[in-house]
Tab-separated table of C-alpha atoms in Angstrom:
chain	number	residue	atom	x	y	z
B	145	UNK	CA	-0.724	-34.362	32.417
B	146	UNK	CA	1.184	-37.094	30.627
B	147	UNK	CA	4.819	-37.946	30.063
B	148	UNK	CA	7.361	-35.187	29.895
B	149	UNK	CA	8.312	-34.308	26.323
B	150	UNK	CA	11.896	-34.030	25.112
B	151	UNK	CA	12.124	-30.258	24.676
B	152	UNK	CA	10.411	-29.544	27.972
B	153	UNK	CA	12.847	-31.929	29.662
B	154	UNK	CA	15.847	-30.083	28.193
B	155	UNK	CA	14.430	-26.697	29.235
B	156	UNK	CA	13.926	-27.929	32.797
B	157	UNK	CA	17.498	-29.260	32.926
B	158	UNK	CA	18.917	-25.950	31.665
B	159	UNK	CA	16.885	-24.036	34.242
B	160	UNK	CA	18.143	-26.366	36.978
B	161	UNK	CA	21.770	-25.870	35.855
B	162	UNK	CA	21.394	-22.081	35.888
B	163	UNK	CA	19.770	-22.198	39.315
B	164	UNK	CA	22.529	-24.416	40.720
B	165	UNK	CA	25.151	-22.122	39.202
B	166	UNK	CA	23.550	-19.134	40.865
B	167	UNK	CA	23.539	-20.925	44.215
B	168	UNK	CA	27.221	-21.925	43.983
B	169	UNK	CA	28.733	-18.901	42.232
B	170	UNK	CA	26.444	-16.298	43.750
B	171	UNK	CA	25.637	-12.730	42.812
B	172	UNK	CA	28.032	-12.696	39.848
B	173	UNK	CA	25.801	-14.884	37.656
B	174	UNK	CA	22.646	-13.218	38.963
B	175	UNK	CA	24.029	-9.831	38.003
B	176	UNK	CA	25.086	-10.899	34.500
B	177	UNK	CA	22.095	-12.980	33.417
B	178	UNK	CA	19.118	-11.236	35.055
B	179	UNK	CA	17.162	-8.637	33.073
B	180	UNK	CA	18.068	-5.107	34.174
B	181	UNK	CA	16.494	-1.828	33.147
B	182	UNK	CA	18.004	-1.003	29.757
B	183	UNK	CA	19.554	2.289	30.962
B	184	UNK	CA	21.160	0.597	33.960
B	185	UNK	CA	24.912	-0.076	33.661
B	186	UNK	CA	24.267	-3.762	34.389
B	187	UNK	CA	22.049	-4.220	31.312
B	188	UNK	CA	23.125	-6.502	28.463
B	189	UNK	CA	21.110	-7.416	25.381
B	190	UNK	CA	21.563	-11.137	26.076
B	191	UNK	CA	19.550	-10.725	29.275
B	192	UNK	CA	16.328	-10.585	27.247
B	193	UNK	CA	16.816	-14.356	26.880
B	194	UNK	CA	19.010	-15.390	29.812
B	195	UNK	CA	16.647	-13.960	32.432
B	196	UNK	CA	14.244	-16.752	31.482
B	197	UNK	CA	16.627	-19.285	33.047
B	198	UNK	CA	17.247	-17.384	36.286
B	199	UNK	CA	15.151	-17.821	39.425
B	200	UNK	CA	15.232	-16.083	42.773
B	201	UNK	CA	14.374	-18.997	45.052
B	202	UNK	CA	13.753	-22.735	45.135
B	203	UNK	CA	9.983	-22.255	45.303
B	204	UNK	CA	10.153	-19.888	42.328
B	205	UNK	CA	11.856	-22.416	40.078
B	206	UNK	CA	9.785	-25.295	41.490
B	207	UNK	CA	6.442	-23.716	40.553
B	208	UNK	CA	7.684	-22.604	37.130
B	209	UNK	CA	9.167	-25.975	36.234
B	210	UNK	CA	6.073	-27.801	37.446
B	211	UNK	CA	3.940	-25.597	35.187
B	212	UNK	CA	6.372	-26.105	32.297
B	213	UNK	CA	6.081	-29.868	32.684
B	214	UNK	CA	2.319	-29.996	33.297
B	215	UNK	CA	1.215	-27.544	30.607
B	216	UNK	CA	4.238	-27.390	28.292
B	217	UNK	CA	4.364	-31.089	27.472
B	218	UNK	CA	0.881	-31.262	25.884
B	219	UNK	CA	1.598	-28.010	24.014
B	220	UNK	CA	4.841	-29.435	22.610
B	221	UNK	CA	2.944	-32.540	21.515
B	222	UNK	CA	0.531	-30.316	19.601
B	223	UNK	CA	3.036	-27.854	18.137
B	224	UNK	CA	6.078	-30.011	17.606
B	225	UNK	CA	9.583	-29.319	18.952
B	226	UNK	CA	10.660	-26.441	16.702
B	227	UNK	CA	7.404	-24.532	16.864
B	228	UNK	CA	7.188	-25.038	20.621
B	229	UNK	CA	10.688	-23.614	21.119
B	230	UNK	CA	9.822	-20.600	18.960
B	231	UNK	CA	6.635	-20.104	20.960
B	232	UNK	CA	8.360	-20.482	24.323
B	233	UNK	CA	11.167	-18.011	23.634
B	234	UNK	CA	8.843	-15.551	21.886
B	235	UNK	CA	6.612	-15.427	24.955
B	236	UNK	CA	9.623	-14.957	27.219
B	237	UNK	CA	11.014	-12.163	25.053
B	238	UNK	CA	7.562	-10.579	24.823
B	239	UNK	CA	7.354	-10.631	28.605
B	240	UNK	CA	10.738	-8.871	28.808
B	241	UNK	CA	9.601	-6.203	26.339
B	242	UNK	CA	6.357	-5.411	28.159
B	243	UNK	CA	8.073	-5.448	31.556
B	244	UNK	CA	10.788	-3.076	30.301
B	245	UNK	CA	8.269	-0.715	28.701
B	246	UNK	CA	6.265	-0.470	31.927
B	247	UNK	CA	9.455	0.213	33.893
B	248	UNK	CA	10.444	2.849	31.349
B	249	UNK	CA	7.086	4.546	31.865
B	250	UNK	CA	7.606	4.549	35.643
B	251	UNK	CA	11.115	5.986	35.390
B	252	UNK	CA	10.308	8.637	32.770
B	253	UNK	CA	7.093	9.813	34.412
B	254	UNK	CA	8.865	10.093	37.780
B	255	UNK	CA	11.797	11.890	36.116
B	256	UNK	CA	9.451	14.477	34.604
B	257	UNK	CA	7.686	14.942	37.923
B	258	UNK	CA	10.988	15.526	39.715
B	259	UNK	CA	12.204	18.024	37.107
B	260	UNK	CA	8.934	19.952	37.441
B	261	UNK	CA	9.382	19.915	41.210
B	262	UNK	CA	12.788	21.605	40.815
B	263	UNK	CA	15.132	18.628	41.272
B	264	UNK	CA	18.191	18.889	39.027
B	265	UNK	CA	19.355	16.011	36.767
B	266	UNK	CA	22.469	15.354	38.866
B	267	UNK	CA	20.349	14.836	41.990
B	268	UNK	CA	18.009	12.543	40.062
B	269	UNK	CA	20.972	10.490	38.862
B	270	UNK	CA	22.159	10.185	42.453
B	271	UNK	CA	18.693	8.962	43.409
B	272	UNK	CA	18.794	6.335	40.660
B	273	UNK	CA	22.264	5.121	41.620
B	274	UNK	CA	22.110	5.255	45.406
B	275	UNK	CA	18.487	5.779	46.409
B	276	UNK	CA	19.478	8.907	48.309
B	277	UNK	CA	17.660	12.216	47.970
B	278	UNK	CA	16.962	15.412	49.878
B	279	UNK	CA	13.900	15.078	52.087
B	280	UNK	CA	12.858	18.556	50.963
B	281	UNK	CA	11.639	17.065	47.680
B	282	UNK	CA	8.958	15.171	49.632
B	283	UNK	CA	7.076	18.439	49.993
B	284	UNK	CA	6.388	18.273	46.231
B	285	UNK	CA	6.686	14.613	45.270
B	286	UNK	CA	5.240	11.568	47.101
B	287	UNK	CA	7.779	9.148	48.550
B	288	UNK	CA	6.084	6.335	46.598
B	289	UNK	CA	7.051	8.011	43.320
B	290	UNK	CA	10.723	8.105	44.325
B	291	UNK	CA	10.672	4.505	45.515
B	292	UNK	CA	8.899	3.317	42.371
B	293	UNK	CA	11.480	5.035	40.189
B	294	UNK	CA	14.423	3.590	42.123
B	295	UNK	CA	12.912	0.098	42.134
B	296	UNK	CA	12.159	0.105	38.399
B	297	UNK	CA	15.700	1.232	37.604
B	298	UNK	CA	17.559	-1.105	39.955
B	299	UNK	CA	15.526	-4.290	40.346
B	300	UNK	CA	16.355	-7.049	37.838
B	301	UNK	CA	13.695	-9.417	36.517
B	302	UNK	CA	14.246	-13.168	36.621
B	303	UNK	CA	12.257	-16.266	35.863
B	304	UNK	CA	10.508	-18.248	33.166
B	305	UNK	CA	7.100	-16.975	34.284
B	306	UNK	CA	6.508	-14.875	31.155
B	307	UNK	CA	7.049	-17.880	28.906
B	308	UNK	CA	4.964	-20.027	31.274
B	309	UNK	CA	2.046	-17.600	31.030
B	310	UNK	CA	2.227	-17.877	27.246
B	311	UNK	CA	2.058	-21.655	27.604
B	312	UNK	CA	-0.930	-21.327	29.950
B	313	UNK	CA	-2.747	-19.236	27.348
B	314	UNK	CA	-1.950	-21.816	24.659
B	315	UNK	CA	-3.245	-24.579	26.924
B	316	UNK	CA	-6.457	-22.666	27.582
B	317	UNK	CA	-7.016	-22.127	23.858
B	318	UNK	CA	-6.277	-25.729	22.877
B	319	UNK	CA	-7.874	-27.473	25.856
B	320	UNK	CA	-10.485	-24.985	27.126
B	321	UNK	CA	-12.678	-27.520	28.907
B	322	UNK	CA	-9.948	-29.386	30.769
B	323	UNK	CA	-10.617	-29.044	34.493
B	324	UNK	CA	-7.678	-27.897	36.605
B	325	UNK	CA	-7.478	-28.806	40.265
B	326	UNK	CA	-5.065	-26.469	42.065
B	327	UNK	CA	-3.777	-26.517	45.612
B	328	UNK	CA	-5.156	-23.112	46.564
B	329	UNK	CA	-8.555	-23.708	44.905
B	330	UNK	CA	-10.566	-26.598	46.448
B	331	UNK	CA	-12.718	-27.211	43.357
B	332	UNK	CA	-11.791	-28.042	39.734
B	333	UNK	CA	-12.029	-25.085	37.339
B	334	UNK	CA	-12.049	-25.254	33.554
B	335	UNK	CA	-8.958	-23.870	31.860
B	336	UNK	CA	-10.979	-21.355	29.835
B	337	UNK	CA	-12.120	-19.786	33.118
B	338	UNK	CA	-9.098	-20.204	35.361
B	339	UNK	CA	-6.431	-18.838	32.996
B	340	UNK	CA	-8.209	-15.536	32.133
B	341	UNK	CA	-8.912	-15.021	35.850
B	342	UNK	CA	-5.220	-15.607	36.638
B	343	UNK	CA	-4.161	-13.036	34.032
B	344	UNK	CA	-6.799	-10.637	35.343
B	345	UNK	CA	-5.310	-10.910	38.830
B	346	UNK	CA	-1.907	-9.964	37.424
B	347	UNK	CA	-3.405	-6.970	35.639
B	348	UNK	CA	-5.110	-5.882	38.848
B	349	UNK	CA	-1.902	-6.282	40.844
B	350	UNK	CA	0.171	-4.510	38.203
B	351	UNK	CA	-2.052	-1.430	38.136
B	352	UNK	CA	-2.846	-1.219	41.839
B	353	UNK	CA	0.391	-2.490	43.384
B	354	UNK	CA	-1.618	-4.870	45.595
B	355	UNK	CA	-0.447	-8.439	45.103
B	356	UNK	CA	-2.380	-11.481	46.276
B	357	UNK	CA	0.745	-13.658	46.033
B	358	UNK	CA	3.318	-11.461	47.760
B	359	UNK	CA	5.814	-8.853	46.639
B	360	UNK	CA	8.623	-8.958	44.115
B	361	UNK	CA	6.454	-10.258	41.272
B	362	UNK	CA	6.796	-8.803	37.776
B	363	UNK	CA	3.066	-8.796	37.023
B	364	UNK	CA	3.350	-7.045	33.678
B	365	UNK	CA	5.936	-9.597	32.542
B	366	UNK	CA	3.268	-12.250	33.137
B	367	UNK	CA	0.757	-10.206	31.163
B	368	UNK	CA	3.295	-9.656	28.372
B	369	UNK	CA	3.989	-13.380	28.030
B	370	UNK	CA	0.262	-14.109	27.991
B	371	UNK	CA	-0.349	-11.419	25.366
B	372	UNK	CA	2.343	-12.668	23.007
B	373	UNK	CA	1.159	-16.243	23.540
B	374	UNK	CA	-2.415	-15.292	22.687
B	375	UNK	CA	-1.390	-13.439	19.510
B	376	UNK	CA	0.647	-16.376	18.226
B	377	UNK	CA	-1.965	-19.001	19.057
B	378	UNK	CA	-4.752	-16.892	17.575
B	379	UNK	CA	-2.774	-16.471	14.353
B	380	UNK	CA	-1.828	-20.130	14.105
B	381	UNK	CA	-5.350	-21.359	14.820
B	382	UNK	CA	-6.684	-18.972	12.194
B	383	UNK	CA	-4.151	-20.200	9.643
B	384	UNK	CA	-4.657	-23.964	9.617
B	385	UNK	CA	-3.046	-24.719	12.973
B	386	UNK	CA	-3.222	-28.498	12.672
B	387	UNK	CA	-1.417	-28.467	9.319
B	388	UNK	CA	1.271	-26.031	10.351
B	389	UNK	CA	3.760	-27.988	12.470
B	390	UNK	CA	7.376	-27.076	11.834
B	391	UNK	CA	8.998	-30.422	12.592
């Protein structure tokens, strides 16, 4: 970790302003700028970008901004300002796309299951809007399916974590042998080992629903940011990375 670079500094300031605005203004900003399911009435296309500047708690923004400073600054030094910004927002948008696709799968698969179980579309819409349903449906459909559908439809995604995971992947590809010493791991671990393990944990949590770091985490958004980050870095490294700065 070295000095904070200019673009990273600006991104941290913008995130801090959004977080302060959310604290002072309240649910209004959270509702407008968070990323909602695209069939939810609260959804807006701008949220694909604005959700990256929203955070649910002080610890959430603290960890993300620390990672942005620690890992983003050396990446900006390597890529240059313009290319770094393109990379950062592409990873964040990629995270939003993957997260939304996974939620769409949950909602559509549950919808089909409910239709097959004899639940009419009006009752399903009531479930999506209010979370209420007839307990008789539980004879045919597990409660977890109903809860998963309601959560996917009504829970907004916030945070820069998708973009941060893309930056982590870039760091691991550019500095694979740098040893990282983390608070919850008592020994230093090389980036080329730690970062794939971290992504693997998110994949495990996303598929099983068991999270090592608590609930309310959009695991597939993390995976989406990492995936988009890997694709871009792989392409740039293959195509004369060191001669391809945009500044």
